[in-house]
Coordinates of C-alpha atoms in Angstrom, one line a residue:
M9 CA 0.8 18.4 7.4
T10 CA -3.3 19.4 8.0
G11 CA -4.8 21.4 5.0
D12 CA -6.8 22.5 8.0
I13 CA -6.5 26.5 8.9
A14 CA -8.6 28.5 11.5
V15 CA -11.1 31.3 11.2
L16 CA -9.7 33.3 13.8
G17 CA -11.7 36.5 13.3
A18 CA -14.1 38.0 11.4
G19 CA -16.1 41.3 10.1
M20 CA -17.9 42.8 8.1
H21 CA -18.7 46.1 7.2
P22 CA -23.2 46.6 6.6
W23 CA -23.5 46.5 2.6
G24 CA -25.4 49.8 1.8
K25 CA -24.4 53.1 -0.9
W26 CA -23.0 54.8 2.1
G27 CA -20.9 57.2 -0.8
K28 CA -18.0 56.8 1.1
S29 CA -14.5 55.1 0.6
F30 CA -14.4 51.8 -0.7
V31 CA -11.2 52.3 1.6
E32 CA -13.1 53.1 4.9
Y33 CA -15.3 50.5 4.6
G34 CA -12.5 47.6 3.9
T35 CA -10.2 49.5 7.2
V36 CA -13.9 48.9 9.1
A37 CA -14.2 45.4 8.2
A38 CA -10.3 44.8 9.2
R39 CA -10.3 46.3 12.5
A40 CA -13.8 44.6 13.7
A41 CA -12.2 40.9 12.6
L42 CA -9.1 42.1 14.7
A43 CA -11.1 42.7 17.6
D44 CA -13.0 39.4 17.5
A45 CA -9.6 37.4 17.0
G46 CA -8.5 39.4 20.3
I47 CA -4.9 40.1 18.5
G48 CA -3.7 42.6 17.6
W49 CA -2.9 44.6 14.3
R50 CA 1.0 44.7 14.7
D51 CA 0.3 40.8 15.5
V52 CA -0.5 40.2 11.1
Q53 CA 2.2 38.9 9.0
S54 CA 0.4 38.8 6.1
V55 CA -1.9 40.6 4.2
V56 CA -4.3 39.6 1.1
G57 CA -6.1 42.6 -0.4
A58 CA -9.2 41.2 -2.8
D59 CA -8.9 43.8 -5.6
T60 CA -11.7 46.4 -6.7
V61 CA -11.6 47.8 -10.5
R62 CA -13.3 51.1 -9.2
G63 CA -12.0 52.3 -6.8
G64 CA -9.2 53.9 -8.5
Y65 CA -5.7 53.8 -8.1
P66 CA -5.2 51.6 -4.2
G67 CA -8.1 50.1 -5.8
Y68 CA -6.0 48.0 -7.8
V69 CA -3.5 46.9 -4.6
A70 CA -5.6 46.6 -2.0
G71 CA -3.5 44.5 -0.2
A72 CA -0.9 47.6 -0.2
T73 CA -4.4 49.9 0.0
F74 CA -5.6 48.3 3.8
A75 CA -2.2 47.4 5.3
R76 CA -1.5 51.4 4.6
A77 CA -4.5 53.0 6.3
L78 CA -4.5 50.0 9.1
G79 CA -0.2 51.6 9.5
W80 CA 2.7 49.9 8.5
Q81 CA 4.0 47.9 10.5
G82 CA 5.9 45.7 8.0
A83 CA 3.2 42.6 7.4
R84 CA 4.2 41.1 3.6
V85 CA 0.7 42.1 1.2
T86 CA -0.7 40.9 -1.6
S87 CA -3.2 41.9 -4.1
V88 CA -5.4 39.9 -5.9
Y89 CA -8.3 40.5 -8.5
A90 CA -10.6 37.8 -9.9
A91 CA -13.5 39.8 -10.4
C92 CA -16.3 38.2 -8.0
A93 CA -13.9 35.0 -7.1
S94 CA -11.5 37.7 -5.4
G95 CA -12.3 36.9 -2.3
A96 CA -12.3 33.6 -2.5
Q97 CA -8.5 34.1 -4.2
A98 CA -7.5 36.0 -1.1
V99 CA -8.5 33.1 0.8
G100 CA -6.5 31.0 -1.2
A101 CA -3.3 32.8 -1.1
A102 CA -3.1 32.8 2.7
R103 CA -3.5 29.8 2.8
A104 CA -1.8 29.3 0.6
Q105 CA 1.4 31.4 2.9
I106 CA 0.1 30.0 5.9
L107 CA 0.8 26.5 4.7
A108 CA 3.2 27.0 2.8
G109 CA 5.0 29.2 6.6
L110 CA 6.0 31.9 5.6
A111 CA 3.2 33.0 7.6
D112 CA 1.5 32.6 10.8
V113 CA -1.5 35.2 10.8
V114 CA -2.9 36.6 7.6
L115 CA -6.0 39.1 7.4
V116 CA -7.9 39.1 4.6
V117 CA -9.8 42.5 3.2
G118 CA -12.1 42.7 0.3
A119 CA -13.4 46.2 -0.1
D120 CA -16.0 48.2 -2.8
S121 CA -17.9 51.6 -3.8
A122 CA -20.1 49.9 -7.0
P123 CA -21.5 52.6 -8.9
K124 CA -25.4 53.4 -9.3
G125 CA -26.7 50.9 -11.7
F126 CA -26.0 47.4 -13.8
F127 CA -21.5 46.5 -14.3
A128 CA -20.2 48.0 -17.0
P129 CA -16.9 48.1 -18.3
A130 CA -13.9 49.7 -18.4
G131 CA -14.4 52.9 -20.6
G132 CA -11.9 52.6 -23.9
D133 CA -11.5 49.9 -26.9
R134 CA -10.2 46.8 -25.8
P135 CA -11.5 44.0 -28.7
D136 CA -9.6 40.8 -26.9
D137 CA -11.8 41.7 -23.5
P138 CA -15.0 39.4 -23.6
D139 CA -16.4 41.7 -20.7
W140 CA -15.9 44.9 -23.3
L141 CA -17.1 42.5 -26.3
R142 CA -20.4 42.1 -25.4
F143 CA -21.8 45.3 -24.7
R144 CA -20.0 46.1 -27.8
V145 CA -21.4 43.6 -29.9
L146 CA -25.4 42.7 -28.2
G147 CA -25.1 45.5 -25.5
A148 CA -26.2 43.0 -23.0
T149 CA -26.1 43.7 -19.5
N150 CA -25.7 41.3 -16.3
P151 CA -29.3 41.1 -16.3
A152 CA -29.8 39.7 -20.0
Y153 CA -27.5 37.3 -19.7
F154 CA -29.5 36.1 -15.8
A155 CA -32.6 36.1 -18.0
L156 CA -31.4 33.6 -20.1
Y157 CA -30.7 31.4 -17.4
A158 CA -34.1 31.4 -16.2
R159 CA -35.7 30.9 -19.6
R160 CA -33.9 28.0 -20.2
R161 CA -34.4 26.7 -16.7
M162 CA -38.5 26.9 -17.6
A163 CA -38.1 25.7 -20.8
L164 CA -35.9 22.7 -19.7
H165 CA -37.4 21.6 -16.3
G166 CA -40.6 23.3 -16.4
D167 CA -40.1 26.0 -13.1
T168 CA -42.2 28.9 -13.2
Q169 CA -42.1 33.2 -12.5
D170 CA -43.6 32.0 -8.9
D171 CA -40.7 29.6 -7.7
F172 CA -38.1 32.4 -8.8
A173 CA -40.2 34.4 -7.0
Q174 CA -39.9 32.2 -4.3
V175 CA -36.7 32.7 -3.6
K176 CA -36.5 36.6 -2.5
V177 CA -39.0 35.5 -0.6
K178 CA -36.6 32.7 1.0
N179 CA -33.7 35.4 1.2
A180 CA -35.5 38.7 2.6
A181 CA -36.9 36.7 5.6
A182 CA -33.0 35.4 6.0
G183 CA -32.0 39.0 5.1
A184 CA -34.0 40.8 8.0
L185 CA -32.3 39.0 10.7
N186 CA -29.3 39.9 9.6
P187 CA -27.4 43.7 10.9
Y188 CA -25.5 43.1 7.7
A189 CA -27.4 43.1 5.4
R190 CA -28.6 46.6 2.5
Y191 CA -32.4 45.5 3.0
R192 CA -33.5 44.0 6.2
K193 CA -37.8 43.7 5.1
A194 CA -39.7 40.5 3.9
V195 CA -41.2 40.4 0.4
T196 CA -43.9 38.4 -1.0
A197 CA -44.4 37.1 -4.3
G198 CA -46.8 39.3 -4.7
D199 CA -44.1 42.0 -4.2
V200 CA -41.7 40.4 -7.3
A201 CA -44.8 40.3 -9.2
A202 CA -45.4 43.6 -9.1
S203 CA -41.8 45.2 -9.4
A204 CA -41.5 46.1 -12.6
V205 CA -39.3 43.9 -15.1
V206 CA -35.6 44.3 -15.9
A207 CA -34.9 41.9 -18.4
D208 CA -38.0 39.4 -19.0
P209 CA -38.4 36.7 -16.9
L210 CA -36.7 38.6 -14.0
R211 CA -38.5 41.5 -12.7
L212 CA -36.7 43.7 -10.2
L213 CA -36.6 41.4 -6.8
D214 CA -35.4 38.8 -8.8
I215 CA -32.0 40.8 -9.4
C216 CA -29.6 41.4 -6.6
A217 CA -28.1 45.0 -6.3
T218 CA -24.5 46.5 -6.8
S219 CA -24.0 47.6 -3.3
D220 CA -21.2 48.9 -1.0
G221 CA -19.8 47.0 1.8
A222 CA -17.4 45.3 3.4
A223 CA -15.5 41.9 4.8
A224 CA -12.5 40.7 6.4
L225 CA -11.0 37.3 8.1
V226 CA -8.1 36.6 10.7
L227 CA -6.6 33.2 9.3
S228 CA -3.7 31.5 11.8
S229 CA -2.0 27.5 11.5
M230 CA -3.7 25.4 13.6
E231 CA -0.6 25.8 15.8
Y232 CA -0.5 29.4 15.9
A233 CA -5.0 29.2 16.9
R234 CA -4.1 26.5 19.8
R235 CA -1.3 28.4 21.3
H236 CA -3.7 32.1 20.5
G237 CA -6.1 30.3 22.8
A238 CA -8.5 28.6 20.6
A239 CA -8.4 25.1 20.4
D240 CA -12.2 24.5 18.5
P241 CA -11.7 26.3 15.9
V242 CA -13.5 26.4 12.7
R243 CA -11.5 25.2 10.5
I244 CA -11.5 26.2 7.0
R245 CA -10.9 22.8 5.0
A246 CA -11.0 23.6 0.9
V247 CA -11.2 26.7 -0.7
S248 CA -11.4 25.7 -4.9
T249 CA -10.3 28.0 -7.9
V250 CA -11.0 25.5 -10.3
T251 CA -11.0 26.8 -14.0
P252 CA -13.5 25.6 -17.2
A253 CA -13.1 22.4 -19.1
F254 CA -14.4 22.2 -23.2
P255 CA -17.0 21.2 -23.9
R256 CA -18.3 24.4 -22.4
T257 CA -21.6 24.3 -24.6
V258 CA -23.8 26.3 -22.3
L259 CA -23.4 30.3 -22.9
D260 CA -22.1 32.0 -19.5
L261 CA -21.6 34.9 -18.8
P262 CA -19.7 37.4 -20.8
D263 CA -18.9 35.2 -23.7
I264 CA -21.0 36.0 -26.4
A265 CA -21.1 31.9 -28.0
T266 CA -19.7 28.5 -26.3
D267 CA -16.9 26.9 -26.7
S268 CA -17.8 24.1 -28.6
A269 CA -19.7 22.4 -32.0
A270 CA -23.3 21.5 -32.1
A271 CA -21.9 17.8 -32.5
V272 CA -19.9 18.3 -28.8
E273 CA -22.0 16.4 -26.1
P274 CA -21.9 18.0 -23.1
P275 CA -20.1 17.8 -20.6
A276 CA -20.1 15.3 -17.6
L277 CA -20.3 18.3 -15.4
G278 CA -21.0 22.2 -16.0
F279 CA -18.5 24.7 -14.6
R280 CA -19.9 25.7 -11.2
A281 CA -20.9 22.2 -10.5
S282 CA -17.2 21.5 -11.4
I283 CA -16.1 24.2 -8.7
A284 CA -18.1 22.3 -5.9
R285 CA -16.6 18.8 -6.5
A286 CA -13.6 20.4 -6.4
A287 CA -14.1 21.5 -2.6
Y288 CA -16.3 17.8 -2.0
E289 CA -12.8 16.2 -2.7
E290 CA -9.8 18.4 -1.1
A291 CA -12.3 18.5 1.7
G292 CA -12.5 14.9 2.0
L293 CA -16.7 15.1 2.1
G294 CA -19.6 15.4 0.4
P295 CA -23.2 17.6 -0.5
M296 CA -24.6 15.2 2.6
D297 CA -22.4 16.6 5.2
L298 CA -23.5 19.8 5.2
S299 CA -24.9 21.3 7.6
L300 CA -25.5 24.8 5.2
A301 CA -24.3 26.8 2.3
E302 CA -24.3 30.1 0.8
V303 CA -24.4 30.4 -2.9
Y304 CA -23.8 33.3 -5.6
D305 CA -27.1 34.3 -6.2
L306 CA -26.5 37.4 -8.8
S307 CA -30.3 35.9 -9.8
T308 CA -33.0 34.1 -8.6
A309 CA -32.5 31.8 -10.9
L310 CA -29.1 31.4 -10.7
E311 CA -30.2 30.2 -7.4
L312 CA -31.9 27.2 -7.7
E313 CA -28.9 26.5 -10.8
W314 CA -26.3 26.0 -7.2
Y315 CA -28.7 24.0 -5.9
E316 CA -28.3 21.8 -8.6
D317 CA -23.8 22.1 -9.2
I318 CA -23.2 22.1 -5.9
G319 CA -25.4 18.6 -5.5
L320 CA -28.1 19.1 -2.9
C321 CA -30.0 17.8 -5.6
A322 CA -30.7 16.4 -8.7
A323 CA -30.7 18.5 -12.5
G324 CA -34.1 21.0 -12.6
E325 CA -35.3 19.2 -9.2
G326 CA -33.7 23.0 -7.0
A327 CA -37.8 24.6 -7.5
K328 CA -38.7 21.8 -5.9
L329 CA -36.3 22.4 -2.9
V330 CA -37.8 25.8 -2.8
R331 CA -41.1 24.2 -3.1
E332 CA -41.0 22.0 -0.1
G333 CA -39.2 25.1 1.8
V334 CA -35.2 22.3 2.1
T335 CA -33.1 25.5 1.8
A336 CA -35.2 28.1 4.0
L337 CA -34.2 28.6 7.6
G338 CA -35.5 25.6 9.7
G339 CA -34.5 23.4 5.9
R340 CA -32.6 20.5 6.1
V341 CA -30.2 22.0 4.2
P342 CA -30.6 25.7 5.0
V343 CA -28.7 28.3 1.5
N344 CA -28.0 32.2 2.1
A345 CA -28.8 31.5 5.9
S346 CA -27.1 35.1 5.2
G347 CA -29.7 36.4 3.0
G348 CA -27.4 36.3 0.5
L349 CA -26.9 39.0 -2.3
A350 CA -30.4 39.5 -2.3
S351 CA -30.2 40.8 0.8
F352 CA -27.0 42.4 0.5
G353 CA -26.7 44.0 -3.1
E354 CA -23.1 42.8 -5.3
A355 CA -19.9 44.4 -3.7
V356 CA -17.4 42.0 -6.0
P357 CA -14.0 42.1 -3.6
A358 CA -16.0 41.3 -1.0
Q359 CA -19.0 39.0 -1.6
A360 CA -16.6 35.7 -1.2
I361 CA -15.0 36.4 1.9
A362 CA -18.2 38.3 3.0
Q363 CA -19.9 34.0 2.7
V364 CA -17.5 32.5 5.0
C365 CA -18.2 35.3 7.4
E366 CA -21.9 33.8 7.7
L367 CA -20.5 30.6 8.0
T368 CA -18.2 31.3 10.6
W369 CA -20.6 32.9 12.6
Q370 CA -23.2 29.9 11.7
L371 CA -20.4 27.3 12.8
R372 CA -19.7 29.1 16.2
G373 CA -23.8 28.8 16.8
V374 CA -23.9 33.0 17.6
A375 CA -25.5 33.4 14.1
G376 CA -28.7 34.8 16.3
A377 CA -32.2 34.5 15.3
R378 CA -31.2 33.6 12.0
Q379 CA -28.6 30.6 13.7
V380 CA -28.7 26.8 12.0
T381 CA -28.8 24.5 14.6
G382 CA -26.5 22.2 15.0
A383 CA -24.4 23.8 12.3
R384 CA -21.0 21.9 11.7
A385 CA -20.0 22.2 7.9
G386 CA -20.9 25.0 4.9
I387 CA -19.9 26.3 1.4
T388 CA -19.6 28.8 0.0
A389 CA -19.9 28.8 -4.4
N390 CA -19.2 31.4 -6.5
Q391 CA -18.0 32.6 -10.0
G392 CA -16.5 34.9 -11.4
L393 CA -15.4 36.3 -14.9
F394 CA -13.6 34.9 -17.6
G395 CA -13.3 31.4 -15.6
H396 CA -12.5 32.9 -12.1
G397 CA -13.9 29.5 -9.6
S398 CA -14.9 29.8 -6.2
A399 CA -15.6 27.9 -3.7
I400 CA -15.0 27.6 0.0
V401 CA -15.4 24.5 2.9
A402 CA -15.5 25.6 6.5
V403 CA -15.9 23.0 9.6
R404 CA -16.2 23.0 12.5

């Protein structure tokens, strides 16, 4: 049995701050994906929803929420939550159902209505919740962690604030070409340097916003795709949702300590790198086979980390790729041709699905002005709190 499944349809609701329910956003994206696939809602046999825990009670049962919004028709439903990796978990659940023969056609949906400002944990006392605990013990918002990672790069590898700024410049240029992006304006390194300091050394334009938005995919078995007339669809070949391994010698959000003593040697492969490696091994390809990548740029400095973690370069060489234009549109391996979170902001349950939407459009050759020439294979890389890995390989 092949491990491939087909991407028949991809759809999105534009990112922004629209002041509406996440259900409305997700329904728009789902209908767009169905239209793109050329199938009706009644043809869908399963719905997998990526949960949002901020959208009220329906957010915890997103599969049923979207099935109800589209109109009950008997499809099985699944709801998953894995923080920022929720979308990849949803794709993984859909893929498992298809390969197990439980469904031929699955609709995957993620949507969010994000609060204003930085994310914070839900109310109540939860001393066993590391996300709640770090706010109580450290008072550390997400950007505080992003800044620690940035300082670490500066100390270990000699990265500069201008290196970080160039990531924003690159992503803003791509986002300006994407009709779904929230921010569609090119910026300069001077604009980044002139923006307010949020968490030294990172400035406002170094850090992604929180946004409303939605993304959806229609996935199917290869047999169904052929019967449907899609002889050569984009295919998902691997879904990696691995967890960390001991030791974790580098502090990772939202933890406030590592799990190893100073005497323990660092692991040969860190968590983020292990996410990508598992995807490559499952897909039977490697970094040199990539045409493009969509990575989780919570901050400009973190994007540089991902270059190294997905194997585009050795440790400490991420900034060199940006300086040489390797990861820009027109470069050898464009990264975040969509514009990334720098241009979209975070709509947590939707973002890993949105990454696959971008790969789908790029591999089909329909991405317009941001099209990567001859795109044949791409990877997404993401990471959820509490050790949720997220990487997906798609090929054409």
